[in-house]
PDB file of N, CA and C in Angstrom:
ATOM      1  N   UNK A 173      -5.642  -5.197   7.678  1.00 95.00           N
ATOM      2  CA  UNK A 173      -4.328  -5.787   7.585  1.00 95.00           C
ATOM      3  C   UNK A 173      -3.343  -4.811   8.222  1.00 95.00           C
ATOM      4  N   UNK A 174      -2.566  -5.284   9.156  1.00 97.00           N
ATOM      5  CA  UNK A 174      -1.534  -4.468   9.803  1.00 97.00           C
ATOM      6  C   UNK A 174      -0.183  -4.942   9.278  1.00 97.00           C
ATOM      7  N   UNK A 175       0.549  -4.032   8.659  1.00 97.00           N
ATOM      8  CA  UNK A 175       1.866  -4.367   8.122  1.00 97.00           C
ATOM      9  C   UNK A 175       2.934  -4.016   9.139  1.00 97.00           C
ATOM     10  N   UNK A 176       3.964  -4.866   9.196  1.00 96.00           N
ATOM     11  CA  UNK A 176       5.053  -4.678  10.151  1.00 96.00           C
ATOM     12  C   UNK A 176       6.385  -4.909   9.465  1.00 96.00           C
ATOM     13  N   UNK A 177       7.434  -4.366  10.061  1.00 96.00           N
ATOM     14  CA  UNK A 177       8.790  -4.634   9.581  1.00 96.00           C
ATOM     15  C   UNK A 177       9.138  -3.845   8.345  1.00 96.00           C
ATOM     16  N   UNK A 178       9.813  -4.526   7.409  1.00 97.00           N
ATOM     17  CA  UNK A 178      10.335  -3.882   6.209  1.00 97.00           C
ATOM     18  C   UNK A 178       9.464  -4.198   5.000  1.00 97.00           C
ATOM     19  N   UNK A 179       9.155  -3.169   4.235  1.00 97.00           N
ATOM     20  CA  UNK A 179       8.444  -3.349   2.970  1.00 97.00           C
ATOM     21  C   UNK A 179       9.453  -3.098   1.860  1.00 97.00           C
ATOM     22  N   UNK A 180      10.046  -4.186   1.394  1.00 96.00           N
ATOM     23  CA  UNK A 180      11.102  -4.106   0.388  1.00 96.00           C
ATOM     24  C   UNK A 180      10.807  -5.074  -0.739  1.00 96.00           C
ATOM     25  N   UNK A 181      11.649  -5.036  -1.735  1.00 97.00           N
ATOM     26  CA  UNK A 181      11.489  -5.914  -2.888  1.00 97.00           C
ATOM     27  C   UNK A 181      11.410  -7.392  -2.476  1.00 97.00           C
ATOM     28  N   UNK A 182      12.013  -7.729  -1.352  1.00 97.00           N
ATOM     29  CA  UNK A 182      11.979  -9.111  -0.877  1.00 97.00           C
ATOM     30  C   UNK A 182      10.653  -9.479  -0.231  1.00 97.00           C
ATOM     31  N   UNK A 183      10.009  -8.537   0.457  1.00 97.00           N
ATOM     32  CA  UNK A 183       8.802  -8.848   1.225  1.00 97.00           C
ATOM     33  C   UNK A 183       7.507  -8.441   0.543  1.00 97.00           C
ATOM     34  N   UNK A 184       7.573  -7.466  -0.352  1.00 97.00           N
ATOM     35  CA  UNK A 184       6.358  -6.920  -0.954  1.00 97.00           C
ATOM     36  C   UNK A 184       5.549  -7.927  -1.782  1.00 97.00           C
ATOM     37  N   UNK A 185       6.161  -8.788  -2.599  1.00 97.00           N
ATOM     38  CA  UNK A 185       5.327  -9.658  -3.449  1.00 97.00           C
ATOM     39  C   UNK A 185       4.285 -10.479  -2.688  1.00 97.00           C
ATOM     40  N   UNK A 186       4.660 -11.088  -1.589  1.00 97.00           N
ATOM     41  CA  UNK A 186       3.705 -11.893  -0.818  1.00 97.00           C
ATOM     42  C   UNK A 186       2.622 -11.020  -0.195  1.00 97.00           C
ATOM     43  N   UNK A 187       3.009  -9.862   0.316  1.00 97.00           N
ATOM     44  CA  UNK A 187       2.036  -8.948   0.921  1.00 97.00           C
ATOM     45  C   UNK A 187       1.070  -8.428  -0.138  1.00 97.00           C
ATOM     46  N   UNK A 188       1.609  -8.090  -1.298  1.00 98.00           N
ATOM     47  CA  UNK A 188       0.783  -7.594  -2.398  1.00 98.00           C
ATOM     48  C   UNK A 188      -0.264  -8.640  -2.785  1.00 98.00           C
ATOM     49  N   UNK A 189       0.159  -9.881  -2.914  1.00 98.00           N
ATOM     50  CA  UNK A 189      -0.772 -10.954  -3.278  1.00 98.00           C
ATOM     51  C   UNK A 189      -1.868 -11.125  -2.233  1.00 98.00           C
ATOM     52  N   UNK A 190      -1.516 -11.046  -0.964  1.00 97.00           N
ATOM     53  CA  UNK A 190      -2.507 -11.156   0.103  1.00 97.00           C
ATOM     54  C   UNK A 190      -3.539 -10.039  -0.012  1.00 97.00           C
ATOM     55  N   UNK A 191      -3.080  -8.829  -0.276  1.00 97.00           N
ATOM     56  CA  UNK A 191      -3.986  -7.704  -0.448  1.00 97.00           C
ATOM     57  C   UNK A 191      -4.902  -7.881  -1.648  1.00 97.00           C
ATOM     58  N   UNK A 192      -4.358  -8.389  -2.748  1.00 97.00           N
ATOM     59  CA  UNK A 192      -5.176  -8.633  -3.942  1.00 97.00           C
ATOM     60  C   UNK A 192      -6.251  -9.675  -3.675  1.00 97.00           C
ATOM     61  N   UNK A 193      -5.899 -10.711  -2.937  1.00 97.00           N
ATOM     62  CA  UNK A 193      -6.880 -11.752  -2.600  1.00 97.00           C
ATOM     63  C   UNK A 193      -8.020 -11.160  -1.780  1.00 97.00           C
ATOM     64  N   UNK A 194      -7.706 -10.281  -0.838  1.00 96.00           N
ATOM     65  CA  UNK A 194      -8.755  -9.668  -0.035  1.00 96.00           C
ATOM     66  C   UNK A 194      -9.612  -8.737  -0.898  1.00 96.00           C
ATOM     67  N   UNK A 195      -8.970  -7.960  -1.769  1.00 96.00           N
ATOM     68  CA  UNK A 195      -9.716  -7.040  -2.620  1.00 96.00           C
ATOM     69  C   UNK A 195     -10.678  -7.772  -3.554  1.00 96.00           C
ATOM     70  N   UNK A 196     -10.364  -8.999  -3.883  1.00 94.00           N
ATOM     71  CA  UNK A 196     -11.252  -9.781  -4.747  1.00 94.00           C
ATOM     72  C   UNK A 196     -12.571 -10.080  -4.050  1.00 94.00           C
ATOM     73  N   UNK A 197     -12.576 -10.015  -2.699  1.00 96.00           N
ATOM     74  CA  UNK A 197     -13.768 -10.365  -1.928  1.00 96.00           C
ATOM     75  C   UNK A 197     -14.410  -9.179  -1.232  1.00 96.00           C
ATOM     76  N   UNK A 198     -13.564  -8.223  -0.776  1.00 96.00           N
ATOM     77  CA  UNK A 198     -14.074  -7.136   0.058  1.00 96.00           C
ATOM     78  C   UNK A 198     -13.106  -5.968   0.057  1.00 96.00           C
ATOM     79  N   UNK A 199     -13.521  -4.890   0.732  1.00 96.00           N
ATOM     80  CA  UNK A 199     -12.644  -3.726   0.887  1.00 96.00           C
ATOM     81  C   UNK A 199     -11.365  -4.125   1.616  1.00 96.00           C
ATOM     82  N   UNK A 200     -10.317  -3.365   1.373  1.00 96.00           N
ATOM     83  CA  UNK A 200      -9.027  -3.603   2.015  1.00 96.00           C
ATOM     84  C   UNK A 200      -8.661  -2.391   2.866  1.00 96.00           C
ATOM     85  N   UNK A 201      -8.394  -2.649   4.139  1.00 96.00           N
ATOM     86  CA  UNK A 201      -7.950  -1.620   5.058  1.00 96.00           C
ATOM     87  C   UNK A 201      -6.543  -1.997   5.519  1.00 96.00           C
ATOM     88  N   UNK A 202      -5.582  -1.077   5.336  1.00 97.00           N
ATOM     89  CA  UNK A 202      -4.183  -1.387   5.619  1.00 97.00           C
ATOM     90  C   UNK A 202      -3.605  -0.347   6.573  1.00 97.00           C
ATOM     91  N   UNK A 203      -3.010  -0.834   7.656  1.00 97.00           N
ATOM     92  CA  UNK A 203      -2.357   0.008   8.649  1.00 97.00           C
ATOM     93  C   UNK A 203      -0.846  -0.131   8.482  1.00 97.00           C
ATOM     94  N   UNK A 204      -0.188   0.950   8.108  1.00 96.00           N
ATOM     95  CA  UNK A 204       1.257   0.957   7.880  1.00 96.00           C
ATOM     96  C   UNK A 204       2.036   1.448   9.103  1.00 96.00           C
ATOM     97  N   UNK A 205       1.367   1.719  10.207  1.00 96.00           N
ATOM     98  CA  UNK A 205       2.008   2.394  11.339  1.00 96.00           C
ATOM     99  C   UNK A 205       3.148   1.600  11.982  1.00 96.00           C
ATOM    100  N   UNK A 206       3.225   0.296  11.765  1.00 97.00           N
ATOM    101  CA  UNK A 206       4.290  -0.508  12.363  1.00 97.00           C
ATOM    102  C   UNK A 206       5.394  -0.870  11.370  1.00 97.00           C
ATOM    103  N   UNK A 207       5.364  -0.243  10.196  1.00 97.00           N
ATOM    104  CA  UNK A 207       6.392  -0.487   9.181  1.00 97.00           C
ATOM    105  C   UNK A 207       7.666   0.250   9.581  1.00 97.00           C
ATOM    106  N   UNK A 208       8.787  -0.445   9.484  1.00 96.00           N
ATOM    107  CA  UNK A 208      10.064   0.129   9.896  1.00 96.00           C
ATOM    108  C   UNK A 208      10.816   0.791   8.747  1.00 96.00           C
ATOM    109  N   UNK A 209      10.774   0.187   7.555  1.00 96.00           N
ATOM    110  CA  UNK A 209      11.474   0.779   6.415  1.00 96.00           C
ATOM    111  C   UNK A 209      10.782   0.360   5.120  1.00 96.00           C
ATOM    112  N   UNK A 210      10.995   1.163   4.087  1.00 97.00           N
ATOM    113  CA  UNK A 210      10.381   0.889   2.784  1.00 97.00           C
ATOM    114  C   UNK A 210      11.403   1.142   1.680  1.00 97.00           C
ATOM    115  N   UNK A 211      11.129   0.553   0.527  1.00 96.00           N
ATOM    116  CA  UNK A 211      11.834   0.948  -0.686  1.00 96.00           C
ATOM    117  C   UNK A 211      10.775   1.175  -1.760  1.00 96.00           C
ATOM    118  N   UNK A 212      11.194   1.374  -2.974  1.00 96.00           N
ATOM    119  CA  UNK A 212      10.250   1.720  -4.039  1.00 96.00           C
ATOM    120  C   UNK A 212       9.203   0.639  -4.275  1.00 96.00           C
ATOM    121  N   UNK A 213       9.484  -0.594  -3.882  1.00 97.00           N
ATOM    122  CA  UNK A 213       8.501  -1.669  -4.046  1.00 97.00           C
ATOM    123  C   UNK A 213       7.237  -1.383  -3.228  1.00 97.00           C
ATOM    124  N   UNK A 214       7.367  -0.725  -2.096  1.00 97.00           N
ATOM    125  CA  UNK A 214       6.204  -0.391  -1.265  1.00 97.00           C
ATOM    126  C   UNK A 214       5.299   0.609  -1.975  1.00 97.00           C
ATOM    127  N   UNK A 215       5.892   1.573  -2.662  1.00 97.00           N
ATOM    128  CA  UNK A 215       5.108   2.543  -3.438  1.00 97.00           C
ATOM    129  C   UNK A 215       4.374   1.812  -4.555  1.00 97.00           C
ATOM    130  N   UNK A 216       5.076   0.948  -5.246  1.00 97.00           N
ATOM    131  CA  UNK A 216       4.480   0.175  -6.333  1.00 97.00           C
ATOM    132  C   UNK A 216       3.331  -0.691  -5.830  1.00 97.00           C
ATOM    133  N   UNK A 217       3.503  -1.311  -4.675  1.00 97.00           N
ATOM    134  CA  UNK A 217       2.461  -2.148  -4.087  1.00 97.00           C
ATOM    135  C   UNK A 217       1.204  -1.329  -3.806  1.00 97.00           C
ATOM    136  N   UNK A 218       1.388  -0.180  -3.207  1.00 96.00           N
ATOM    137  CA  UNK A 218       0.248   0.661  -2.855  1.00 96.00           C
ATOM    138  C   UNK A 218      -0.489   1.134  -4.107  1.00 96.00           C
ATOM    139  N   UNK A 219       0.256   1.528  -5.128  1.00 97.00           N
ATOM    140  CA  UNK A 219      -0.373   1.935  -6.389  1.00 97.00           C
ATOM    141  C   UNK A 219      -1.076   0.756  -7.061  1.00 97.00           C
ATOM    142  N   UNK A 220      -0.488  -0.422  -6.977  1.00 97.00           N
ATOM    143  CA  UNK A 220      -1.111  -1.621  -7.536  1.00 97.00           C
ATOM    144  C   UNK A 220      -2.412  -1.956  -6.833  1.00 97.00           C
ATOM    145  N   UNK A 221      -2.429  -1.839  -5.522  1.00 97.00           N
ATOM    146  CA  UNK A 221      -3.673  -2.070  -4.779  1.00 97.00           C
ATOM    147  C   UNK A 221      -4.732  -1.047  -5.156  1.00 97.00           C
ATOM    148  N   UNK A 222      -4.309   0.209  -5.331  1.00 96.00           N
ATOM    149  CA  UNK A 222      -5.264   1.251  -5.705  1.00 96.00           C
ATOM    150  C   UNK A 222      -5.889   0.950  -7.066  1.00 96.00           C
ATOM    151  N   UNK A 223      -5.082   0.532  -8.028  1.00 96.00           N
ATOM    152  CA  UNK A 223      -5.610   0.164  -9.353  1.00 96.00           C
ATOM    153  C   UNK A 223      -6.544  -1.025  -9.256  1.00 96.00           C
ATOM    154  N   UNK A 224      -6.144  -2.031  -8.488  1.00 97.00           N
ATOM    155  CA  UNK A 224      -6.970  -3.241  -8.344  1.00 97.00           C
ATOM    156  C   UNK A 224      -8.294  -2.914  -7.665  1.00 97.00           C
ATOM    157  N   UNK A 225      -8.258  -2.089  -6.636  1.00 96.00           N
ATOM    158  CA  UNK A 225      -9.484  -1.718  -5.915  1.00 96.00           C
ATOM    159  C   UNK A 225     -10.445  -1.007  -6.864  1.00 96.00           C
ATOM    160  N   UNK A 226      -9.910  -0.118  -7.667  1.00 95.00           N
ATOM    161  CA  UNK A 226     -10.749   0.603  -8.624  1.00 95.00           C
ATOM    162  C   UNK A 226     -11.343  -0.362  -9.652  1.00 95.00           C
ATOM    163  N   UNK A 227     -10.533  -1.282 -10.124  1.00 96.00           N
ATOM    164  CA  UNK A 227     -10.965  -2.247 -11.146  1.00 96.00           C
ATOM    165  C   UNK A 227     -12.104  -3.135 -10.636  1.00 96.00           C
ATOM    166  N   UNK A 228     -11.991  -3.603  -9.382  1.00 96.00           N
ATOM    167  CA  UNK A 228     -13.011  -4.519  -8.842  1.00 96.00           C
ATOM    168  C   UNK A 228     -14.061  -3.790  -8.005  1.00 96.00           C
ATOM    169  N   UNK A 229     -13.981  -2.454  -8.016  1.00 96.00           N
ATOM    170  CA  UNK A 229     -14.957  -1.609  -7.318  1.00 96.00           C
ATOM    171  C   UNK A 229     -15.050  -1.914  -5.820  1.00 96.00           C
ATOM    172  N   UNK A 230     -13.872  -2.022  -5.204  1.00 96.00           N
ATOM    173  CA  UNK A 230     -13.767  -2.205  -3.756  1.00 96.00           C
ATOM    174  C   UNK A 230     -13.069  -0.980  -3.169  1.00 96.00           C
ATOM    175  N   UNK A 231     -13.210  -0.797  -1.882  1.00 95.00           N
ATOM    176  CA  UNK A 231     -12.558   0.313  -1.208  1.00 95.00           C
ATOM    177  C   UNK A 231     -11.159  -0.053  -0.746  1.00 95.00           C
ATOM    178  N   UNK A 232     -10.295   0.940  -0.705  1.00 96.00           N
ATOM    179  CA  UNK A 232      -8.945   0.782  -0.163  1.00 96.00           C
ATOM    180  C   UNK A 232      -8.734   1.917   0.826  1.00 96.00           C
ATOM    181  N   UNK A 233      -8.551   1.555   2.094  1.00 95.00           N
ATOM    182  CA  UNK A 233      -8.292   2.531   3.148  1.00 95.00           C
ATOM    183  C   UNK A 233      -6.898   2.281   3.719  1.00 95.00           C
ATOM    184  N   UNK A 234      -6.141   3.347   3.861  1.00 96.00           N
ATOM    185  CA  UNK A 234      -4.795   3.225   4.425  1.00 96.00           C
ATOM    186  C   UNK A 234      -4.642   4.219   5.567  1.00 96.00           C
ATOM    187  N   UNK A 235      -3.800   3.855   6.512  1.00 96.00           N
ATOM    188  CA  UNK A 235      -3.445   4.791   7.583  1.00 96.00           C
ATOM    189  C   UNK A 235      -2.020   4.515   8.011  1.00 96.00           C
ATOM    190  N   UNK A 236      -1.416   5.524   8.602  1.00 96.00           N
ATOM    191  CA  UNK A 236      -0.050   5.381   9.114  1.00 96.00           C
ATOM    192  C   UNK A 236       1.013   5.250   8.045  1.00 96.00           C
ATOM    193  N   UNK A 237       0.799   5.855   6.868  1.00 95.00           N
ATOM    194  CA  UNK A 237       1.813   5.748   5.820  1.00 95.00           C
ATOM    195  C   UNK A 237       3.124   6.359   6.309  1.00 95.00           C
ATOM    196  N   UNK A 238       4.220   5.602   6.197  1.00 94.00           N
ATOM    197  CA  UNK A 238       5.513   6.119   6.654  1.00 94.00           C
ATOM    198  C   UNK A 238       5.956   7.316   5.817  1.00 94.00           C
ATOM    199  N   UNK A 239       6.628   8.239   6.454  1.00 95.00           N
ATOM    200  CA  UNK A 239       7.131   9.418   5.749  1.00 95.00           C
ATOM    201  C   UNK A 239       8.070   9.020   4.618  1.00 95.00           C
ATOM    202  N   UNK A 240       8.863   7.954   4.819  1.00 95.00           N
ATOM    203  CA  UNK A 240       9.772   7.485   3.766  1.00 95.00           C
ATOM    204  C   UNK A 240       8.998   7.087   2.512  1.00 95.00           C
ATOM    205  N   UNK A 241       7.866   6.425   2.690  1.00 95.00           N
ATOM    206  CA  UNK A 241       7.043   6.025   1.558  1.00 95.00           C
ATOM    207  C   UNK A 241       6.473   7.257   0.845  1.00 95.00           C
ATOM    208  N   UNK A 242       5.983   8.203   1.619  1.00 96.00           N
ATOM    209  CA  UNK A 242       5.447   9.436   1.038  1.00 96.00           C
ATOM    210  C   UNK A 242       6.533  10.213   0.297  1.00 96.00           C
ATOM    211  N   UNK A 243       7.739  10.252   0.855  1.00 96.00           N
ATOM    212  CA  UNK A 243       8.845  10.950   0.200  1.00 96.00           C
ATOM    213  C   UNK A 243       9.216  10.282  -1.123  1.00 96.00           C
ATOM    214  N   UNK A 244       9.238   8.953  -1.144  1.00 96.00           N
ATOM    215  CA  UNK A 244       9.522   8.250  -2.397  1.00 96.00           C
ATOM    216  C   UNK A 244       8.441   8.537  -3.436  1.00 96.00           C
ATOM    217  N   UNK A 245       7.193   8.528  -3.009  1.00 96.00           N
ATOM    218  CA  UNK A 245       6.095   8.809  -3.935  1.00 96.00           C
ATOM    219  C   UNK A 245       6.222  10.225  -4.504  1.00 96.00           C
ATOM    220  N   UNK A 246       6.612  11.175  -3.664  1.00 96.00           N
ATOM    221  CA  UNK A 246       6.818  12.548  -4.146  1.00 96.00           C
ATOM    222  C   UNK A 246       7.973  12.596  -5.142  1.00 96.00           C
ATOM    223  N   UNK A 247       9.061  11.904  -4.814  1.00 96.00           N
ATOM    224  CA  UNK A 247      10.241  11.865  -5.680  1.00 96.00           C
ATOM    225  C   UNK A 247       9.883  11.323  -7.064  1.00 96.00           C
ATOM    226  N   UNK A 248       9.036  10.294  -7.100  1.00 95.00           N
ATOM    227  CA  UNK A 248       8.655   9.671  -8.370  1.00 95.00           C
ATOM    228  C   UNK A 248       7.489  10.387  -9.052  1.00 95.00           C
ATOM    229  N   UNK A 249       6.950  11.417  -8.391  1.00 96.00           N
ATOM    230  CA  UNK A 249       5.860  12.179  -8.978  1.00 96.00           C
ATOM    231  C   UNK A 249       4.525  11.466  -8.968  1.00 96.00           C
ATOM    232  N   UNK A 250       4.330  10.545  -8.020  1.00 95.00           N
ATOM    233  CA  UNK A 250       3.079   9.772  -7.970  1.00 95.00           C
ATOM    234  C   UNK A 250       2.318   9.962  -6.661  1.00 95.00           C
ATOM    235  N   UNK A 251       2.727  10.911  -5.846  1.00 94.00           N
ATOM    236  CA  UNK A 251       2.102  11.092  -4.529  1.00 94.00           C
ATOM    237  C   UNK A 251       0.601  11.332  -4.649  1.00 94.00           C
ATOM    238  N   UNK A 252       0.186  12.064  -5.680  1.00 93.00           N
ATOM    239  CA  UNK A 252      -1.239  12.361  -5.837  1.00 93.00           C
ATOM    240  C   UNK A 252      -2.049  11.121  -6.225  1.00 93.00           C
ATOM    241  N   UNK A 253      -1.386  10.058  -6.644  1.00 92.00           N
ATOM    242  CA  UNK A 253      -2.070   8.821  -7.006  1.00 92.00           C
ATOM    243  C   UNK A 253      -2.296   7.887  -5.816  1.00 92.00           C
ATOM    244  N   UNK A 254      -1.616   8.170  -4.701  1.00 92.00           N
ATOM    245  CA  UNK A 254      -1.778   7.323  -3.511  1.00 92.00           C
ATOM    246  C   UNK A 254      -3.161   7.502  -2.914  1.00 92.00           C
ATOM    247  N   UNK A 255      -3.710   6.436  -2.323  1.00 90.00           N
ATOM    248  CA  UNK A 255      -4.995   6.590  -1.633  1.00 90.00           C
ATOM    249  C   UNK A 255      -4.866   7.563  -0.472  1.00 90.00           C
ATOM    250  N   UNK A 256      -5.924   8.293  -0.201  1.00 83.00           N
ATOM    251  CA  UNK A 256      -5.942   9.211   0.930  1.00 83.00           C
ATOM    252  C   UNK A 256      -5.933   8.424   2.237  1.00 83.00           C
ATOM    253  N   UNK A 257      -5.208   8.930   3.221  1.00 80.00           N
ATOM    254  CA  UNK A 257      -5.122   8.255   4.509  1.00 80.00           C
ATOM    255  C   UNK A 257      -6.397   8.500   5.321  1.00 80.00           C
ATOM    256  N   UNK A 258      -6.828   7.452   5.973  1.00 75.00           N
ATOM    257  CA  UNK A 258      -7.941   7.571   6.925  1.00 75.00           C
ATOM    258  C   UNK A 258      -7.400   8.164   8.215  1.00 75.00           C
ATOM    259  N   UNK A 259      -8.254   8.833   8.945  1.00 64.00           N
ATOM    260  CA  UNK A 259      -7.794   9.431  10.207  1.00 64.00           C
ATOM    261  C   UNK A 259      -7.953   8.459  11.355  1.00 64.00           C
TER     262      UNK A 259
END
């Protein structure tokens, strides 16, 4: 899944649901490299996918996490809970 544009409270719910549907069937690979901006909803989405992947024993691979998202995760003290980025 390649994400584009803004990951905000307005856009995250639909994207989150799409990711959950995929995790119910198979591993989820998400490319954030084309994301333009994020808010705290993007951090919540990523943590939610990580919990769901663990629960259903599927893999979650991410790459291209925006620095803004990483900074928010650090600010909230949850950076260590984010999935490791693939190279």
